[in-house]
mmCIF file of C-alpha atoms in Angstrom:
data_model
loop_
_atom_site.group_PDB
_atom_site.id
_atom_site.type_symbol
_atom_site.label_atom_id
_atom_site.label_comp_id
_atom_site.label_asym_id
_atom_site.label_seq_id
_atom_site.Cartn_x
_atom_site.Cartn_y
_atom_site.Cartn_z
ATOM 1 C CA MET K 1473 16.784 38.261 -34.126
ATOM 2 C CA PHE K 1474 15.928 41.138 -31.396
ATOM 3 C CA VAL K 1475 17.892 41.349 -28.582
ATOM 4 C CA GLU K 1476 14.020 40.701 -26.262
ATOM 5 C CA GLU K 1477 13.559 37.190 -28.337
ATOM 6 C CA ARG K 1478 17.716 36.742 -28.014
ATOM 7 C CA HIS K 1479 17.104 36.841 -24.756
ATOM 8 C CA ALA K 1480 13.680 34.741 -23.584
ATOM 9 C CA LEU K 1481 16.334 31.803 -26.029
ATOM 10 C CA ILE K 1482 19.314 32.267 -23.255
ATOM 11 C CA LEU K 1483 16.492 31.088 -20.115
ATOM 12 C CA ASP K 1484 15.141 28.649 -22.547
ATOM 13 C CA GLU K 1485 19.110 27.766 -22.887
ATOM 14 C CA LEU K 1486 19.571 28.147 -19.165
ATOM 15 C CA ASN K 1487 16.260 26.171 -17.635
ATOM 16 C CA ARG K 1488 17.022 23.133 -19.347
ATOM 17 C CA ASN K 1489 20.856 22.887 -19.092
ATOM 18 C CA GLY K 1490 21.899 25.163 -15.779
ATOM 19 C CA LYS K 1491 24.253 26.913 -17.147
ATOM 20 C CA VAL K 1492 24.461 28.251 -20.524
ATOM 21 C CA ARG K 1493 28.268 29.503 -22.072
ATOM 22 C CA VAL K 1494 29.265 32.481 -23.600
ATOM 23 C CA LYS K 1495 31.234 30.432 -26.599
ATOM 24 C CA ASP K 1496 29.024 28.825 -27.166
ATOM 25 C CA LEU K 1497 25.939 31.373 -26.919
ATOM 26 C CA SER K 1498 27.815 33.248 -29.322
ATOM 27 C CA GLU K 1499 28.287 29.982 -32.184
ATOM 28 C CA LYS K 1500 24.371 29.381 -32.026
ATOM 29 C CA PHE K 1501 23.226 33.157 -32.367
ATOM 30 C CA SER K 1502 26.287 34.176 -35.323
ATOM 31 C CA VAL K 1503 26.307 37.138 -32.935
ATOM 32 C CA THR K 1504 30.263 38.780 -30.780
ATOM 33 C CA GLU K 1505 30.846 37.000 -27.754
ATOM 34 C CA ASP K 1506 30.611 40.753 -26.145
ATOM 35 C CA LEU K 1507 27.296 40.325 -28.019
ATOM 36 C CA ILE K 1508 26.914 37.932 -25.533
ATOM 37 C CA ARG K 1509 27.873 39.410 -22.885
ATOM 38 C CA LYS K 1510 25.916 42.259 -22.778
ATOM 39 C CA ASP K 1511 23.110 39.801 -23.018
ATOM 40 C CA LEU K 1512 24.709 37.943 -20.146
ATOM 41 C CA HIS K 1513 24.745 41.573 -18.251
ATOM 42 C CA THR K 1514 21.379 42.492 -18.529
ATOM 43 C CA LEU K 1515 20.003 39.061 -17.721
ATOM 44 C CA GLU K 1516 21.912 39.626 -14.826
ATOM 45 C CA GLU K 1517 20.858 43.215 -13.861
ATOM 46 C CA ALA K 1518 16.920 41.632 -14.565
ATOM 47 C CA GLY K 1519 17.715 38.914 -11.520
ATOM 48 C CA LYS K 1520 17.421 36.136 -14.118
ATOM 49 C CA LEU K 1521 21.250 34.683 -14.113
ATOM 50 C CA LYS K 1522 24.362 34.993 -11.698
ATOM 51 C CA ARG K 1523 27.144 35.395 -14.494
ATOM 52 C CA LYS K 1524 30.221 33.485 -14.754
ATOM 53 C CA TYR K 1525 33.580 33.024 -15.826
ATOM 54 C CA GLY K 1526 32.821 32.317 -19.362
ATOM 55 C CA GLY K 1527 29.118 31.635 -18.552
ATOM 56 C CA ALA K 1528 26.229 31.970 -16.526
ATOM 57 C CA ILE K 1529 24.864 29.841 -14.122
ATOM 58 C CA LEU K 1530 21.026 29.482 -12.971
ATOM 59 C CA ILE K 1531 19.160 31.610 -9.456
ATOM 60 C CA LYS K 1532 18.244 29.278 -8.175
ATOM 61 C CA GLN K 1533 15.042 29.427 -6.174
ATOM 62 C CA ASN K 1534 15.361 29.108 -2.675
ATOM 63 C CA VAL K 1535 11.847 26.887 -1.503
ATOM 64 C CA HIS K 1536 10.602 27.158 1.973
ATOM 65 C CA ARG K 1537 7.849 24.352 2.823
ATOM 66 C CA GLU K 1538 4.699 24.488 2.992
ATOM 67 C CA VAL K 1539 2.406 21.537 4.639
ATOM 68 C CA ALA K 1540 1.618 18.440 3.404
ATOM 69 C CA ALA K 1541 -1.760 19.415 2.863
ATOM 70 C CA GLN K 1542 -1.031 22.375 0.028
ATOM 71 C CA ARG K 1543 1.553 20.507 -1.487
ATOM 72 C CA LYS K 1544 0.609 16.902 -1.434
ATOM 73 C CA ASN K 1545 -2.272 18.089 -5.009
ATOM 74 C CA VAL K 1546 0.684 19.908 -6.557
ATOM 75 C CA ASN K 1547 1.778 18.325 -9.721
ATOM 76 C CA THR K 1548 0.795 15.137 -9.397
ATOM 77 C CA GLU K 1549 0.299 13.660 -11.897
ATOM 78 C CA ALA K 1550 4.811 14.415 -12.172
ATOM 79 C CA LYS K 1551 4.157 12.894 -8.674
ATOM 80 C CA ARG K 1552 2.253 9.775 -10.164
ATOM 81 C CA LYS K 1553 5.551 9.229 -12.869
ATOM 82 C CA ILE K 1554 7.864 8.925 -10.274
ATOM 83 C CA ALA K 1555 6.270 7.331 -7.767
ATOM 84 C CA ASN K 1556 5.259 4.711 -10.714
ATOM 85 C CA ILE K 1557 8.895 4.086 -11.824
ATOM 86 C CA ALA K 1558 10.339 3.642 -7.900
ATOM 87 C CA TYR K 1559 7.115 0.571 -7.922
ATOM 88 C CA SER K 1560 9.235 -0.754 -10.275
ATOM 89 C CA LEU K 1561 12.886 -1.223 -8.602
ATOM 90 C CA ILE K 1562 11.041 -2.278 -5.802
ATOM 91 C CA GLN K 1563 11.643 -6.267 -4.723
ATOM 92 C CA PRO K 1564 9.081 -8.787 -2.448
ATOM 93 C CA GLY K 1565 10.900 -9.708 0.172
ATOM 94 C CA THR K 1566 12.451 -6.548 0.835
ATOM 95 C CA ILE K 1567 13.025 -4.278 3.345
ATOM 96 C CA ILE K 1568 12.436 0.076 2.490
ATOM 97 C CA PHE K 1569 12.450 3.359 3.992
ATOM 98 C CA LEU K 1570 9.998 5.191 2.238
ATOM 99 C CA ASP K 1571 10.686 9.763 3.449
ATOM 100 C CA ILE K 1572 8.598 12.340 4.162
ATOM 101 C CA SER K 1573 7.962 13.929 0.207
ATOM 102 C CA THR K 1574 4.573 13.973 -1.265
ATOM 103 C CA THR K 1575 5.422 11.384 -3.971
ATOM 104 C CA ASN K 1576 6.379 8.485 -1.309
ATOM 105 C CA ILE K 1577 2.313 8.899 -0.798
ATOM 106 C CA GLU K 1578 1.914 7.693 -3.892
ATOM 107 C CA LEU K 1579 4.533 5.399 -4.079
ATOM 108 C CA ALA K 1580 2.710 4.352 -1.607
ATOM 109 C CA LYS K 1581 -1.220 3.874 -3.330
ATOM 110 C CA ILE K 1582 0.838 1.754 -5.899
ATOM 111 C CA LEU K 1583 2.474 -0.586 -3.104
ATOM 112 C CA ALA K 1584 -1.092 -0.778 -1.391
ATOM 113 C CA GLN K 1585 -3.098 -1.754 -4.201
ATOM 114 C CA ASN K 1586 -0.458 -4.527 -5.622
ATOM 115 C CA ASN K 1587 0.032 -6.041 -1.868
ATOM 116 C CA LEU K 1588 3.784 -5.786 -2.388
ATOM 117 C CA PRO K 1589 5.178 -8.250 -0.300
ATOM 118 C CA VAL K 1590 7.608 -6.486 1.859
ATOM 119 C CA THR K 1591 8.732 -4.145 4.665
ATOM 120 C CA VAL K 1592 7.871 -0.167 4.458
ATOM 121 C CA VAL K 1593 9.542 2.162 7.882
ATOM 122 C CA SER K 1594 8.303 5.359 7.002
ATOM 123 C CA ASN K 1595 8.313 8.618 9.307
ATOM 124 C CA MET K 1596 5.232 9.703 7.413
ATOM 125 C CA ILE K 1597 1.701 10.429 8.085
ATOM 126 C CA GLU K 1598 -0.294 9.489 5.026
ATOM 127 C CA VAL K 1599 2.459 6.530 4.367
ATOM 128 C CA VAL K 1600 1.138 4.771 7.305
ATOM 129 C CA GLN K 1601 -1.893 5.322 6.844
ATOM 130 C CA ILE K 1602 -3.033 4.774 3.153
ATOM 131 C CA LEU K 1603 -0.591 1.429 3.822
ATOM 132 C CA SER K 1604 -3.098 0.310 6.864
ATOM 133 C CA HIS K 1605 -5.437 -0.981 5.001
ATOM 134 C CA SER K 1606 -2.759 -3.498 2.595
ATOM 135 C CA GLU K 1607 -1.354 -6.642 3.852
ATOM 136 C CA ILE K 1608 2.288 -4.904 3.342
ATOM 137 C CA ASN K 1609 4.180 -5.284 7.394
ATOM 138 C CA VAL K 1610 4.882 -1.487 8.108
ATOM 139 C CA ILE K 1611 7.023 0.754 10.774
ATOM 140 C CA MET K 1612 6.119 3.877 12.019
ATOM 141 C CA ILE K 1613 9.065 5.813 12.859
ATOM 142 C CA GLY K 1614 7.966 8.239 16.143
ATOM 143 C CA GLY K 1615 9.062 11.562 16.927
ATOM 144 C CA GLU K 1616 8.081 15.141 17.102
ATOM 145 C CA PHE K 1617 5.683 16.301 14.484
ATOM 146 C CA ASP K 1618 8.166 17.646 11.695
ATOM 147 C CA TYR K 1619 7.689 21.780 10.509
ATOM 148 C CA GLY K 1620 4.530 20.504 7.880
ATOM 149 C CA ARG K 1621 2.793 18.606 10.588
ATOM 150 C CA ASP K 1622 2.700 15.778 7.686
ATOM 151 C CA GLY K 1623 5.868 13.155 9.780
ATOM 152 C CA PHE K 1624 8.004 12.229 12.894
ATOM 153 C CA ILE K 1625 11.983 13.688 13.248
ATOM 154 C CA GLY K 1626 14.289 15.193 15.614
ATOM 155 C CA THR K 1627 15.341 12.886 18.409
ATOM 156 C CA MET K 1628 13.469 9.313 18.386
ATOM 157 C CA ALA K 1629 12.935 9.586 14.466
ATOM 158 C CA TYR K 1630 17.583 9.319 14.335
ATOM 159 C CA ASN K 1631 17.403 6.784 17.652
ATOM 160 C CA MET K 1632 15.259 5.263 16.104
ATOM 161 C CA VAL K 1633 15.797 4.629 12.157
ATOM 162 C CA LYS K 1634 19.763 3.856 13.532
ATOM 163 C CA ASN K 1635 19.238 0.510 14.262
ATOM 164 C CA PHE K 1636 17.024 -0.475 11.254
ATOM 165 C CA ARG K 1637 19.729 -1.350 7.455
ATOM 166 C CA PHE K 1638 17.542 -0.803 4.489
ATOM 167 C CA ASP K 1639 18.027 -2.709 0.997
ATOM 168 C CA GLN K 1640 15.883 0.695 -0.223
ATOM 169 C CA SER K 1641 15.194 3.746 0.231
ATOM 170 C CA PHE K 1642 13.004 6.355 -1.784
ATOM 171 C CA ILE K 1643 13.613 9.989 -0.009
ATOM 172 C CA GLY K 1644 11.957 13.047 -1.144
ATOM 173 C CA VAL K 1645 14.761 16.238 -2.001
ATOM 174 C CA VAL K 1646 13.539 20.106 -2.311
ATOM 175 C CA GLY K 1647 16.290 21.031 -4.140
ATOM 176 C CA VAL K 1648 19.735 19.109 -6.735
ATOM 177 C CA ASP K 1649 22.517 21.462 -7.753
ATOM 178 C CA LEU K 1650 24.474 19.285 -9.759
ATOM 179 C CA ASP K 1651 27.321 22.153 -10.273
ATOM 180 C CA GLU K 1652 27.774 22.474 -6.983
ATOM 181 C CA ASN K 1653 26.853 18.332 -6.172
ATOM 182 C CA GLU K 1654 24.275 18.555 -2.959
ATOM 183 C CA VAL K 1655 21.474 17.726 -2.605
ATOM 184 C CA THR K 1656 18.726 20.095 -0.217
ATOM 185 C CA THR K 1657 15.961 20.269 1.909
ATOM 186 C CA TYR K 1658 14.313 22.391 4.569
ATOM 187 C CA MET K 1659 15.768 22.248 7.994
ATOM 188 C CA ALA K 1660 18.410 20.312 9.585
ATOM 189 C CA ASN K 1661 16.748 18.682 11.489
ATOM 190 C CA GLU K 1662 14.846 16.838 9.048
ATOM 191 C CA GLY K 1663 17.646 16.791 6.747
ATOM 192 C CA MET K 1664 20.192 14.624 9.564
ATOM 193 C CA LEU K 1665 17.472 12.428 9.357
ATOM 194 C CA LYS K 1666 17.554 11.265 5.416
ATOM 195 C CA THR K 1667 21.790 11.206 6.008
ATOM 196 C CA LEU K 1668 21.273 8.490 8.587
ATOM 197 C CA VAL K 1669 19.391 6.576 6.626
ATOM 198 C CA LEU K 1670 21.391 7.711 3.129
ATOM 199 C CA GLU K 1671 23.953 5.612 5.110
ATOM 200 C CA ASN K 1672 21.637 2.797 6.068
ATOM 201 C CA SER K 1673 20.437 1.780 2.265
ATOM 202 C CA LYS K 1674 22.552 -0.652 0.409
ATOM 203 C CA GLN K 1675 20.101 1.684 -2.632
ATOM 204 C CA THR K 1676 19.108 4.975 -2.029
ATOM 205 C CA TYR K 1677 17.280 6.530 -4.981
ATOM 206 C CA MET K 1678 16.266 10.538 -5.369
ATOM 207 C CA LEU K 1679 12.563 11.471 -5.801
ATOM 208 C CA CYS K 1680 13.389 14.374 -7.797
ATOM 209 C CA GLU K 1681 10.435 16.440 -10.108
ATOM 210 C CA ASN K 1682 12.768 18.428 -13.425
ATOM 211 C CA ALA K 1683 12.152 21.539 -11.930
ATOM 212 C CA LYS K 1684 13.704 21.010 -8.795
ATOM 213 C CA LEU K 1685 17.086 20.766 -10.516
ATOM 214 C CA ASN K 1686 16.461 24.804 -10.485
ATOM 215 C CA GLN K 1687 15.773 24.803 -6.696
ATOM 216 C CA GLN K 1688 17.459 24.814 -3.490
ATOM 217 C CA GLY K 1689 16.496 23.734 0.342
ATOM 218 C CA ASN K 1690 17.819 25.464 3.571
ATOM 219 C CA TYR K 1691 19.679 22.610 4.088
ATOM 220 C CA LYS K 1692 22.342 20.205 2.180
ATOM 221 C CA PHE K 1693 21.816 16.638 3.489
ATOM 222 C CA ALA K 1694 23.720 15.139 0.403
ATOM 223 C CA LYS K 1695 25.876 15.014 -2.197
ATOM 224 C CA VAL K 1696 24.925 14.010 -5.485
ATOM 225 C CA SER K 1697 26.885 10.678 -5.799
ATOM 226 C CA ASP K 1698 26.105 9.879 -2.222
ATOM 227 C CA PHE K 1699 22.462 8.440 -4.129
ATOM 228 C CA THR K 1700 22.119 4.990 -6.412
ATOM 229 C CA GLY K 1701 19.664 6.754 -8.889
ATOM 230 C CA CYS K 1702 17.600 9.862 -9.588
ATOM 231 C CA ILE K 1703 13.637 9.759 -10.502
ATOM 232 C CA LEU K 1704 12.246 11.999 -12.482
ATOM 233 C CA GLU K 1705 9.339 12.471 -14.623
ATOM 234 C CA GLY K 1706 10.982 13.900 -17.268
ATOM 235 C CA SER K 1707 13.667 13.102 -19.904
ATOM 236 C CA ILE K 1708 16.250 15.988 -19.394
ATOM 237 C CA SER K 1709 19.436 18.032 -20.888
ATOM 238 C CA GLN K 1710 22.497 16.066 -22.482
ATOM 239 C CA GLU K 1711 24.851 18.217 -20.262
ATOM 240 C CA ARG K 1712 22.097 17.007 -16.942
ATOM 241 C CA LYS K 1713 23.001 13.969 -18.033
ATOM 242 C CA THR K 1714 26.622 13.872 -18.157
ATOM 243 C CA GLN K 1715 26.868 15.707 -14.626
ATOM 244 C CA PHE K 1716 24.776 12.649 -13.367
ATOM 245 C CA LYS K 1717 26.876 9.980 -14.993
ATOM 246 C CA GLU K 1718 30.445 11.588 -13.799
ATOM 247 C CA GLU K 1719 28.780 11.084 -10.166
ATOM 248 C CA GLN K 1720 27.940 7.785 -10.963
ATOM 249 C CA VAL K 1721 24.028 8.348 -9.945
ATOM 250 C CA ASN K 1722 21.779 5.987 -12.162
ATOM 251 C CA VAL K 1723 18.940 8.115 -13.767
ATOM 252 C CA LEU K 1724 15.835 7.020 -14.656
ATOM 253 C CA TYR K 1725 12.221 8.469 -16.002
#
């Protein structure tokens, strides 16, 4: 096997699992552990990974916010899959919170199409606009525009949310770090509102495209273990499933 081919396979393993171990790679490729360490050093020098004792971890991609118009048409099929799973969890007669998330736009469309008898509370403008054409009871959270100009955050929004108690909340995330047990978003002011929603919800679900397991935002607003479940677009590695299970978080896809 050529060195370049081994490097590509190491990176593929890293992208699927978030980390690799020297011993496992040595056995997989039937080469010495010293050679694997050399491979990892080379890949670290190229900015592909970060070495840790006994192996290496993926370098999380830091994601900066774009306005909703730029984000909502990206990876739409994955968002629809996640939204359909989320919809299957919602029971008639409940009160749910949909926060600022382009996946929640897809969920709002499904709710409106089915006229599910629930109460939806949301701080996202487009979610409210979609539901306004249905018979669903809608409560809009107001305040100051968020950075992406697609919803409301800040003190006024926080004060409105703090008096609600939700049966379920569906929360958009920027990044999920299973190794560090942290969930991130873009900025502190929207992160604080997400944290409050989590605290005031009986069940909480993160809406997480698979790629977000390799991304991070600028503000940690929760632990992975704070959530009831993580809704993904498709299957993940057994190792990641185990990490979610250790945090007592259900994985749905």
